[in-house]
Amino acid sequence: MEIKWLHLKSFRNYQDQEVDFRPGLTILQGENGQGKTNILEGIYYLLTGKSYRVHREQELARWGENEFHLYGDFIVQRRKLRLESHYQDKRKIIKINQIPCRKLSEYVGTINVVFFSPDDLVMVKGGPAERRRFLDLHIAQHHSKHIQLLNAYNKVLQQKNALLKQGQGGSKSQIAQIELWNEQILRIGSEIIRNRWEFTGLLSRKGQEIYGQISSGKEELTMDYHALGKNNLEEALAAFPKLLAEKMSLEMERKMVLIGPHRDDILFKLNERSARLYGSQGQQRSIVLSTKLAELEVIRQEKGDYPLLLLDDVLSELDRFRRDYLLDYTKSLQQTIMTMTSAETLTQRASLLLKVEKGQIGRIE
Ligand SMILES: Nc1ncnc2c1ncn2[C@@H]1O[C@H](COP(=O)(O)OP(=O)(O)OP(=O)(O)O)[C@@H](O)[C@H]1O
């Protein structure tokens, strides 16, 4: 998968900017705060319909503007695709080859992308919500139904939470309504758990292999999806209805939904010990690197093509061995776009070197 051309209009600090890309490694070089990350964000938004930095579209519009427009030409399985994403009149409009898409799920996953930045360390160090978000974003890229499941689940969650909040404590009608919501939580939640479980398994196998290579086999990495507090899928799904019934009075007392995949987690372990609690900063970075590269491999297995890799200033955070490992890895990919403040040592490796300065992009010959 490859991007050939990008056009940003009123997006972040770009007024009207076109960029032509090439296969291989592209380096976006520039001082801090010039707009390098904004280019990666534009590509990511175009491909996923989401920003990894903000939740509100308005923040992506150039200051003083209320709209933005993104266009990109991509190649996937030798097919050329034009993607467009418009934010206008507080609405999002997405088009593939000029045909509007009604839902995000019709569009996401058409072309896959893996984004990697130093902030991804939260995957290991942060809370469970960060890890669930990573899993869901990934799964959504190749199972568009997962987006629909998450949307449906979140609606049910909101409704059940609202009901628990207004509840006067266990009237017959309140219990009957909770039971109705529980049926939905069980049905939709089980599918979400199954998807996340399967994906974690795929990721874990690849991640373990890659971690072995970058740590010279010193430690073993494992990733376990914990559903409803259990690390066995069938046990978790079998216990789900019972847990919902058993915890109903506690949910009424606390006035919040306590049972369901919105509280699940993935545990990263090194030699059976929690990497979040005991891993060094370097080991945690290696876990993120292995997980991201594993994600590339899982997508290739499923789609037959490597996704586009976007690297936001990650080299400065890695030691020389891991930096070289990552750079060598990119040679087998169709296209990698990377930002850095100084590209001197890498000019030989790049197929395209671009200079970013105050929201303007130029070629470095
Ligand atoms: N909505 C916006 N409208 C206009 N300018 C914006 C907007 N959002 C961010 N900026 C500007 O974009 C610039 C930051 O761009 P970006 O994050 O791409 O920097 P960068 O080149 O990746 O820098 P660094 O190396 O520090 O990460 C800042 O100058 C910021 O003021």
Short mmCIF file of C-alpha atoms and ligand atoms in Angstrom, two decimals:
data_model
loop_
_atom_site.label_atom_id
_atom_site.label_comp_id
_atom_site.label_asym_id
_atom_site.label_seq_id
_atom_site.Cartn_x
_atom_site.Cartn_y
_atom_site.Cartn_z
CA MET A 1 0.00 0.00 0.00
CA GLU A 2 1.35 3.34 -0.97
CA ILE A 3 0.52 7.02 -1.02
CA LYS A 4 1.36 8.85 -4.25
CA TRP A 5 0.02 12.30 -3.54
CA LEU A 6 -1.44 14.32 -0.67
CA HIS A 7 -3.27 17.63 -0.75
CA LEU A 8 -4.02 19.48 2.50
CA LYS A 9 -6.30 22.51 2.54
CA SER A 10 -6.72 24.52 5.74
CA PHE A 11 -5.47 21.52 7.72
CA ARG A 12 -3.44 22.39 10.86
CA ASN A 13 -0.68 24.83 9.83
CA TYR A 14 -1.10 24.10 6.09
CA GLN A 15 -3.04 26.55 3.98
CA ASP A 16 -2.90 24.80 0.63
CA GLN A 17 -0.14 22.25 0.24
CA GLU A 18 0.41 19.38 -2.18
CA VAL A 19 3.04 16.68 -1.68
CA ASP A 20 4.16 13.96 -4.11
CA PHE A 21 5.53 10.81 -2.50
CA ARG A 22 7.63 7.89 -3.70
CA PRO A 23 7.88 4.24 -2.68
CA GLY A 24 10.58 3.36 -0.14
CA LEU A 25 11.64 5.65 2.70
CA THR A 26 10.52 9.29 2.74
CA ILE A 27 12.04 11.57 5.35
CA LEU A 28 10.26 14.73 6.42
CA GLN A 29 12.95 16.85 7.96
CA GLY A 30 12.56 20.13 9.83
CA GLU A 31 12.98 22.00 13.09
CA ASN A 32 10.49 21.52 15.92
CA GLY A 33 7.00 22.87 15.39
CA GLN A 34 7.22 23.29 11.60
CA GLY A 35 4.47 20.87 10.59
CA LYS A 36 6.12 17.46 10.09
CA THR A 37 3.73 15.58 12.38
CA ASN A 38 0.78 17.42 10.84
CA ILE A 39 1.55 15.72 7.51
CA LEU A 40 1.48 12.27 9.13
CA GLU A 41 -1.69 13.23 10.96
CA GLY A 42 -3.28 14.28 7.65
CA ILE A 43 -2.45 10.92 6.06
CA TYR A 44 -3.67 9.02 9.13
CA TYR A 45 -6.91 10.99 9.26
CA LEU A 46 -7.52 10.40 5.57
CA LEU A 47 -7.12 6.64 6.05
CA THR A 48 -8.90 6.11 9.36
CA GLY A 49 -11.32 9.03 9.71
CA LYS A 50 -9.73 9.79 13.07
CA SER A 51 -6.86 11.79 14.50
CA TYR A 52 -4.63 10.05 17.01
CA ARG A 53 -4.07 13.40 18.77
CA VAL A 54 -7.46 15.08 19.13
CA HIS A 55 -11.11 14.05 19.27
CA ARG A 56 -12.67 17.18 17.80
CA GLU A 57 -12.38 17.89 14.08
CA GLN A 58 -12.46 21.64 14.68
CA GLU A 59 -8.97 21.45 16.22
CA LEU A 60 -7.63 20.11 12.93
CA ALA A 61 -8.88 23.10 10.97
CA ARG A 62 -6.34 25.86 10.45
CA TRP A 63 -6.73 28.53 13.09
CA GLY A 64 -9.39 31.02 12.05
CA GLU A 65 -11.04 28.48 9.69
CA ASN A 66 -14.07 26.26 10.25
CA GLU A 67 -13.35 23.65 7.65
CA PHE A 68 -10.57 21.54 6.17
CA HIS A 69 -10.15 19.31 3.13
CA LEU A 70 -7.80 16.38 2.56
CA TYR A 71 -7.22 14.52 -0.69
CA GLY A 72 -4.89 11.60 -1.35
CA ASP A 73 -4.03 9.23 -4.17
CA PHE A 74 -3.16 5.74 -3.02
CA ILE A 75 -2.15 2.48 -4.64
CA VAL A 76 -3.53 -0.72 -3.19
CA GLN A 77 -3.12 -4.09 -4.95
CA ARG A 78 -2.13 -2.15 -8.09
CA ARG A 79 -5.42 -0.22 -7.97
CA LYS A 80 -5.40 3.55 -7.75
CA LEU A 81 -7.78 5.05 -5.19
CA ARG A 82 -8.59 8.69 -4.53
CA LEU A 83 -9.65 9.32 -0.93
CA GLU A 84 -11.18 12.59 0.23
CA SER A 85 -12.08 13.79 3.67
CA HIS A 86 -13.92 17.06 4.16
CA TYR A 87 -14.92 18.78 7.37
CA GLN A 88 -17.46 21.44 6.54
CA ASP A 89 -20.47 22.95 8.33
CA LYS A 90 -19.49 20.85 11.37
CA ARG A 91 -19.97 17.66 9.31
CA LYS A 92 -17.58 15.04 7.98
CA ILE A 93 -17.83 13.99 4.36
CA ILE A 94 -15.76 11.09 3.13
CA LYS A 95 -15.40 9.96 -0.46
CA ILE A 96 -13.70 7.09 -2.24
CA ASN A 97 -13.15 7.70 -5.94
CA GLN A 98 -15.60 10.61 -5.63
CA ILE A 99 -18.39 8.43 -4.23
CA PRO A 100 -19.55 9.53 -0.75
CA CYS A 101 -19.46 6.91 2.03
CA ARG A 102 -22.38 6.85 4.41
CA LYS A 103 -20.55 5.31 7.34
CA LEU A 104 -17.00 5.27 8.60
CA SER A 105 -17.13 1.48 8.56
CA GLU A 106 -17.59 1.51 4.74
CA TYR A 107 -14.34 3.34 4.39
CA VAL A 108 -11.90 2.49 7.18
CA GLY A 109 -9.54 -0.33 6.27
CA THR A 110 -9.62 0.34 2.54
CA ILE A 111 -5.94 1.17 2.90
CA ASN A 112 -4.14 0.19 6.07
CA VAL A 113 -1.73 2.26 8.06
CA VAL A 114 0.46 1.74 11.11
CA PHE A 115 1.48 4.82 13.04
CA PHE A 116 4.29 4.80 15.57
CA SER A 117 5.43 7.67 17.79
CA PRO A 118 7.19 7.98 21.18
CA ASP A 119 3.76 8.60 22.74
CA ASP A 120 2.90 4.97 21.99
CA LEU A 121 4.79 4.09 25.16
CA VAL A 122 1.43 4.63 26.89
CA MET A 123 0.44 1.30 25.37
CA VAL A 124 2.65 -0.33 28.00
CA LYS A 125 2.86 2.34 30.70
CA GLY A 126 -0.62 3.81 30.50
CA GLY A 127 -3.99 2.54 31.63
CA PRO A 128 -6.17 -0.20 30.10
CA ALA A 129 -8.17 2.34 28.07
CA GLU A 130 -5.06 3.12 25.99
CA ARG A 131 -4.49 -0.55 25.27
CA ARG A 132 -8.13 -1.19 24.36
CA ARG A 133 -8.01 1.81 22.04
CA PHE A 134 -4.93 0.45 20.29
CA LEU A 135 -6.59 -2.94 19.79
CA ASP A 136 -9.88 -1.46 18.59
CA LEU A 137 -8.21 0.92 16.14
CA HIS A 138 -6.29 -1.94 14.68
CA ILE A 139 -9.18 -4.41 14.49
CA ALA A 140 -11.38 -1.74 12.89
CA GLN A 141 -8.89 -1.49 10.06
CA HIS A 142 -9.62 -4.97 8.86
CA HIS A 143 -12.97 -5.87 10.39
CA SER A 144 -15.15 -2.89 9.63
CA LYS A 145 -17.96 -4.58 11.58
CA HIS A 146 -15.92 -3.98 14.73
CA ILE A 147 -16.64 -0.24 14.47
CA GLN A 148 -20.37 -0.94 14.33
CA LEU A 149 -20.06 -3.27 17.33
CA LEU A 150 -18.17 -0.64 19.35
CA ASN A 151 -20.69 2.07 18.46
CA ALA A 152 -23.59 -0.17 19.40
CA TYR A 153 -21.89 -1.26 22.63
CA ASN A 154 -21.12 2.33 23.66
CA LYS A 155 -24.74 3.32 23.12
CA VAL A 156 -25.97 0.44 25.29
CA LEU A 157 -23.37 1.31 27.92
CA GLN A 158 -24.53 4.93 28.00
CA GLN A 159 -28.17 3.90 28.32
CA LYS A 160 -27.51 1.38 31.07
CA ASN A 161 -25.32 3.87 32.95
CA ALA A 162 -28.06 6.50 32.67
CA LEU A 163 -30.59 4.03 34.01
CA LEU A 164 -28.34 3.08 36.94
CA LYS A 165 -27.77 6.75 37.76
CA GLN A 166 -31.46 7.64 37.92
CA GLY A 167 -32.36 4.40 39.73
CA GLN A 168 -34.00 4.52 43.11
CA GLY A 169 -32.48 1.17 44.02
CA GLY A 170 -33.96 -1.98 42.62
CA SER A 171 -37.61 -1.43 41.69
CA LYS A 172 -39.11 -4.27 39.65
CA SER A 173 -39.28 -2.18 36.51
CA GLN A 174 -35.69 -0.98 36.91
CA ILE A 175 -34.45 -4.56 37.28
CA ALA A 176 -36.41 -5.60 34.20
CA GLN A 177 -34.87 -2.77 32.19
CA ILE A 178 -31.36 -3.60 33.40
CA GLU A 179 -31.92 -7.20 32.35
CA LEU A 180 -32.85 -6.01 28.87
CA TRP A 181 -29.67 -3.96 28.59
CA ASN A 182 -27.68 -6.89 29.95
CA GLU A 183 -28.88 -9.06 27.07
CA GLN A 184 -27.43 -6.50 24.65
CA ILE A 185 -24.21 -6.17 26.63
CA LEU A 186 -23.83 -9.94 26.55
CA ARG A 187 -24.54 -10.26 22.83
CA ILE A 188 -22.47 -7.34 21.53
CA GLY A 189 -19.83 -7.57 24.27
CA SER A 190 -19.12 -11.25 23.49
CA GLU A 191 -18.39 -10.39 19.86
CA ILE A 192 -16.08 -7.56 20.87
CA ILE A 193 -14.23 -9.84 23.28
CA ARG A 194 -13.85 -12.54 20.61
CA ASN A 195 -12.42 -10.05 18.07
CA ARG A 196 -9.99 -8.58 20.55
CA TRP A 197 -8.96 -12.00 21.76
CA GLU A 198 -8.22 -13.27 18.26
CA PHE A 199 -6.26 -10.21 17.31
CA THR A 200 -4.18 -10.25 20.53
CA GLY A 201 -3.29 -13.88 19.78
CA LEU A 202 -2.03 -13.02 16.28
CA LEU A 203 -0.15 -10.00 17.56
CA SER A 204 1.36 -11.91 20.47
CA ARG A 205 2.87 -14.63 18.27
CA LYS A 206 4.51 -12.14 15.89
CA GLY A 207 5.47 -9.73 18.67
CA GLN A 208 7.21 -12.50 20.59
CA GLU A 209 9.27 -13.44 17.55
CA ILE A 210 10.33 -9.84 16.90
CA TYR A 211 11.02 -9.08 20.56
CA GLY A 212 13.27 -12.18 20.63
CA GLN A 213 15.28 -10.69 17.77
CA ILE A 214 15.69 -7.23 19.26
CA SER A 215 16.51 -8.45 22.76
CA SER A 216 18.82 -11.24 21.51
CA GLY A 217 16.48 -13.78 23.05
CA LYS A 218 17.17 -12.62 26.61
CA GLU A 219 13.55 -12.30 27.63
CA GLU A 220 10.28 -13.71 26.40
CA LEU A 221 7.44 -11.32 25.61
CA THR A 222 3.84 -12.42 26.02
CA MET A 223 0.62 -10.47 25.48
CA ASP A 224 -2.55 -11.76 27.10
CA TYR A 225 -6.03 -10.39 26.62
CA HIS A 226 -7.87 -10.37 29.93
CA ALA A 227 -11.61 -10.52 29.35
CA LEU A 228 -13.86 -9.99 32.38
CA GLY A 229 -10.80 -10.59 34.58
CA LYS A 230 -10.00 -13.97 32.98
CA ASN A 231 -7.25 -14.92 30.57
CA ASN A 232 -9.18 -17.75 28.97
CA LEU A 233 -11.69 -16.89 26.26
CA GLU A 234 -14.12 -19.77 26.69
CA GLU A 235 -14.13 -19.38 30.49
CA ALA A 236 -14.76 -15.65 30.18
CA LEU A 237 -17.64 -16.06 27.73
CA ALA A 238 -19.20 -18.85 29.79
CA ALA A 239 -19.01 -16.72 32.95
CA PHE A 240 -20.35 -13.55 31.29
CA PRO A 241 -24.15 -14.07 31.90
CA LYS A 242 -23.54 -15.16 35.50
CA LEU A 243 -21.30 -12.17 36.21
CA LEU A 244 -23.90 -9.76 34.82
CA ALA A 245 -26.56 -11.25 37.09
CA GLU A 246 -24.31 -11.49 40.15
CA LYS A 247 -23.02 -7.93 39.93
CA MET A 248 -26.39 -6.31 39.30
CA SER A 249 -26.87 -5.15 42.89
CA LEU A 250 -23.31 -3.82 43.08
CA GLU A 251 -23.89 -1.95 39.80
CA MET A 252 -27.07 -0.42 41.27
CA GLU A 253 -25.21 0.57 44.42
CA ARG A 254 -22.27 2.14 42.50
CA LYS A 255 -24.55 3.46 39.77
CA MET A 256 -22.26 2.34 36.97
CA VAL A 257 -21.75 -0.60 34.61
CA LEU A 258 -19.06 -2.82 36.07
CA ILE A 259 -19.18 -5.88 33.82
CA GLY A 260 -18.24 -5.93 30.16
CA PRO A 261 -15.38 -5.52 27.68
CA HIS A 262 -15.17 -1.78 28.44
CA ARG A 263 -13.12 -2.84 31.46
CA ASP A 264 -10.87 -5.43 29.77
CA ASP A 265 -7.11 -5.14 29.44
CA ILE A 266 -4.08 -6.59 27.65
CA LEU A 267 -1.17 -7.62 29.82
CA PHE A 268 2.32 -7.32 28.40
CA LYS A 269 4.69 -9.61 30.28
CA LEU A 270 8.43 -10.22 30.09
CA ASN A 271 9.38 -13.62 31.44
CA GLU A 272 5.96 -13.83 33.08
CA ARG A 273 6.35 -10.50 34.95
CA SER A 274 4.26 -7.43 34.23
CA ALA A 275 6.21 -5.20 31.83
CA ARG A 276 4.24 -2.18 33.03
CA LEU A 277 5.33 -2.67 36.65
CA TYR A 278 8.79 -4.14 36.24
CA GLY A 279 10.04 -3.39 32.73
CA SER A 280 12.81 -0.82 32.23
CA GLN A 281 12.14 2.15 29.94
CA GLY A 282 14.28 0.45 27.24
CA GLN A 283 12.39 -2.85 27.56
CA GLN A 284 9.06 -1.03 27.38
CA ARG A 285 10.18 0.78 24.22
CA SER A 286 11.24 -2.55 22.72
CA ILE A 287 7.79 -3.96 23.48
CA VAL A 288 6.13 -1.06 21.64
CA LEU A 289 8.50 -1.45 18.68
CA SER A 290 7.85 -5.22 18.51
CA THR A 291 4.10 -4.70 18.80
CA LYS A 292 4.05 -2.13 16.01
CA LEU A 293 6.13 -4.32 13.70
CA ALA A 294 3.93 -7.29 14.61
CA GLU A 295 0.93 -5.18 13.59
CA LEU A 296 2.51 -4.68 10.14
CA GLU A 297 2.99 -8.43 9.78
CA VAL A 298 -0.54 -9.28 10.93
CA ILE A 299 -1.99 -6.84 8.39
CA ARG A 300 0.20 -8.28 5.65
CA GLN A 301 -0.98 -11.78 6.49
CA GLU A 302 -4.62 -10.72 6.34
CA LYS A 303 -4.47 -8.34 3.37
CA GLY A 304 -1.57 -9.74 1.38
CA ASP A 305 0.10 -6.33 1.33
CA TYR A 306 2.12 -4.35 3.84
CA PRO A 307 0.39 -1.25 5.23
CA LEU A 308 1.83 2.20 5.03
CA LEU A 309 4.18 2.86 7.96
CA LEU A 310 4.27 6.33 9.55
CA LEU A 311 7.09 6.97 12.03
CA ASP A 312 6.91 10.16 14.03
CA ASP A 313 10.33 11.02 15.46
CA VAL A 314 10.90 7.54 16.85
CA LEU A 315 14.56 7.05 15.99
CA SER A 316 15.81 9.47 18.64
CA GLU A 317 14.20 7.29 21.32
CA LEU A 318 15.87 4.04 20.25
CA ASP A 319 19.42 2.79 20.81
CA ARG A 320 21.61 2.15 17.80
CA PHE A 321 20.84 -1.57 17.51
CA ARG A 322 17.06 -1.07 17.58
CA ARG A 323 17.30 1.94 15.27
CA ASP A 324 19.20 -0.13 12.68
CA TYR A 325 16.78 -3.01 13.16
CA LEU A 326 13.82 -0.72 12.45
CA LEU A 327 15.51 0.90 9.44
CA ASP A 328 16.40 -2.51 8.00
CA TYR A 329 12.82 -3.61 8.56
CA THR A 330 11.50 -0.72 6.50
CA LYS A 331 13.43 -2.05 3.49
CA SER A 332 10.93 -4.88 3.11
CA LEU A 333 7.97 -2.48 3.22
CA GLN A 334 6.48 -0.71 0.25
CA GLN A 335 6.54 2.70 1.86
CA THR A 336 7.60 4.35 5.11
CA ILE A 337 7.23 8.03 5.91
CA MET A 338 9.31 9.27 8.80
CA THR A 339 9.78 12.63 10.51
CA MET A 340 13.03 13.80 12.10
CA THR A 341 14.78 17.02 13.00
CA SER A 342 18.09 16.05 11.43
CA ALA A 343 18.35 13.53 8.60
CA GLU A 344 22.10 13.80 7.92
CA THR A 345 22.99 10.22 8.78
CA LEU A 346 20.13 8.81 6.75
CA THR A 347 20.24 10.66 3.46
CA GLN A 348 21.66 7.60 1.68
CA ARG A 349 18.78 5.42 2.80
CA ALA A 350 15.97 7.77 1.81
CA SER A 351 14.27 7.62 -1.57
CA LEU A 352 12.77 11.05 -0.92
CA LEU A 353 13.96 13.82 1.37
CA LEU A 354 11.56 16.66 2.10
CA LYS A 355 12.17 19.83 4.06
CA VAL A 356 9.34 21.14 6.24
CA GLU A 357 9.44 24.77 7.25
CA LYS A 358 6.58 26.90 8.61
CA GLY A 359 3.88 24.86 6.95
CA GLN A 360 5.66 24.71 3.57
CA ILE A 361 7.24 21.62 2.02
CA GLY A 362 10.14 21.53 -0.37
CA ARG A 363 12.41 18.87 -1.87
CA ILE A 364 16.00 18.53 -0.64
CA GLU A 365 18.13 17.39 -3.59
N1 LIG B 1 -5.13 24.07 13.95
C1 LIG B 1 -3.95 24.65 13.71
N2 LIG B 1 -3.86 25.74 12.88
C2 LIG B 1 -2.68 26.31 12.62
N3 LIG B 1 -1.52 25.88 13.13
C3 LIG B 1 -1.53 24.82 13.94
C4 LIG B 1 -2.75 24.14 14.28
N4 LIG B 1 -2.46 23.12 15.10
C5 LIG B 1 -1.13 23.15 15.28
N5 LIG B 1 -0.57 24.17 14.60
C6 LIG B 1 0.86 24.52 14.51
O1 LIG B 1 1.53 23.42 13.89
C7 LIG B 1 2.83 23.37 14.41
C8 LIG B 1 3.15 22.00 14.96
O2 LIG B 1 3.24 21.16 13.91
P1 LIG B 1 3.78 19.68 14.12
O3 LIG B 1 3.22 19.08 15.34
O4 LIG B 1 3.56 19.01 12.82
O5 LIG B 1 5.32 20.00 14.37
P2 LIG B 1 6.59 19.12 14.08
O6 LIG B 1 7.30 19.71 12.90
O7 LIG B 1 6.24 17.69 14.00
O8 LIG B 1 7.42 19.45 15.37
P3 LIG B 1 8.17 18.53 16.45
O9 LIG B 1 9.47 18.18 15.82
O10 LIG B 1 8.33 19.49 17.57
O11 LIG B 1 7.28 17.38 16.75
C9 LIG B 1 2.96 24.34 15.55
O12 LIG B 1 3.67 25.46 15.07
C10 LIG B 1 1.52 24.67 15.87
O13 LIG B 1 1.43 25.98 16.34
#
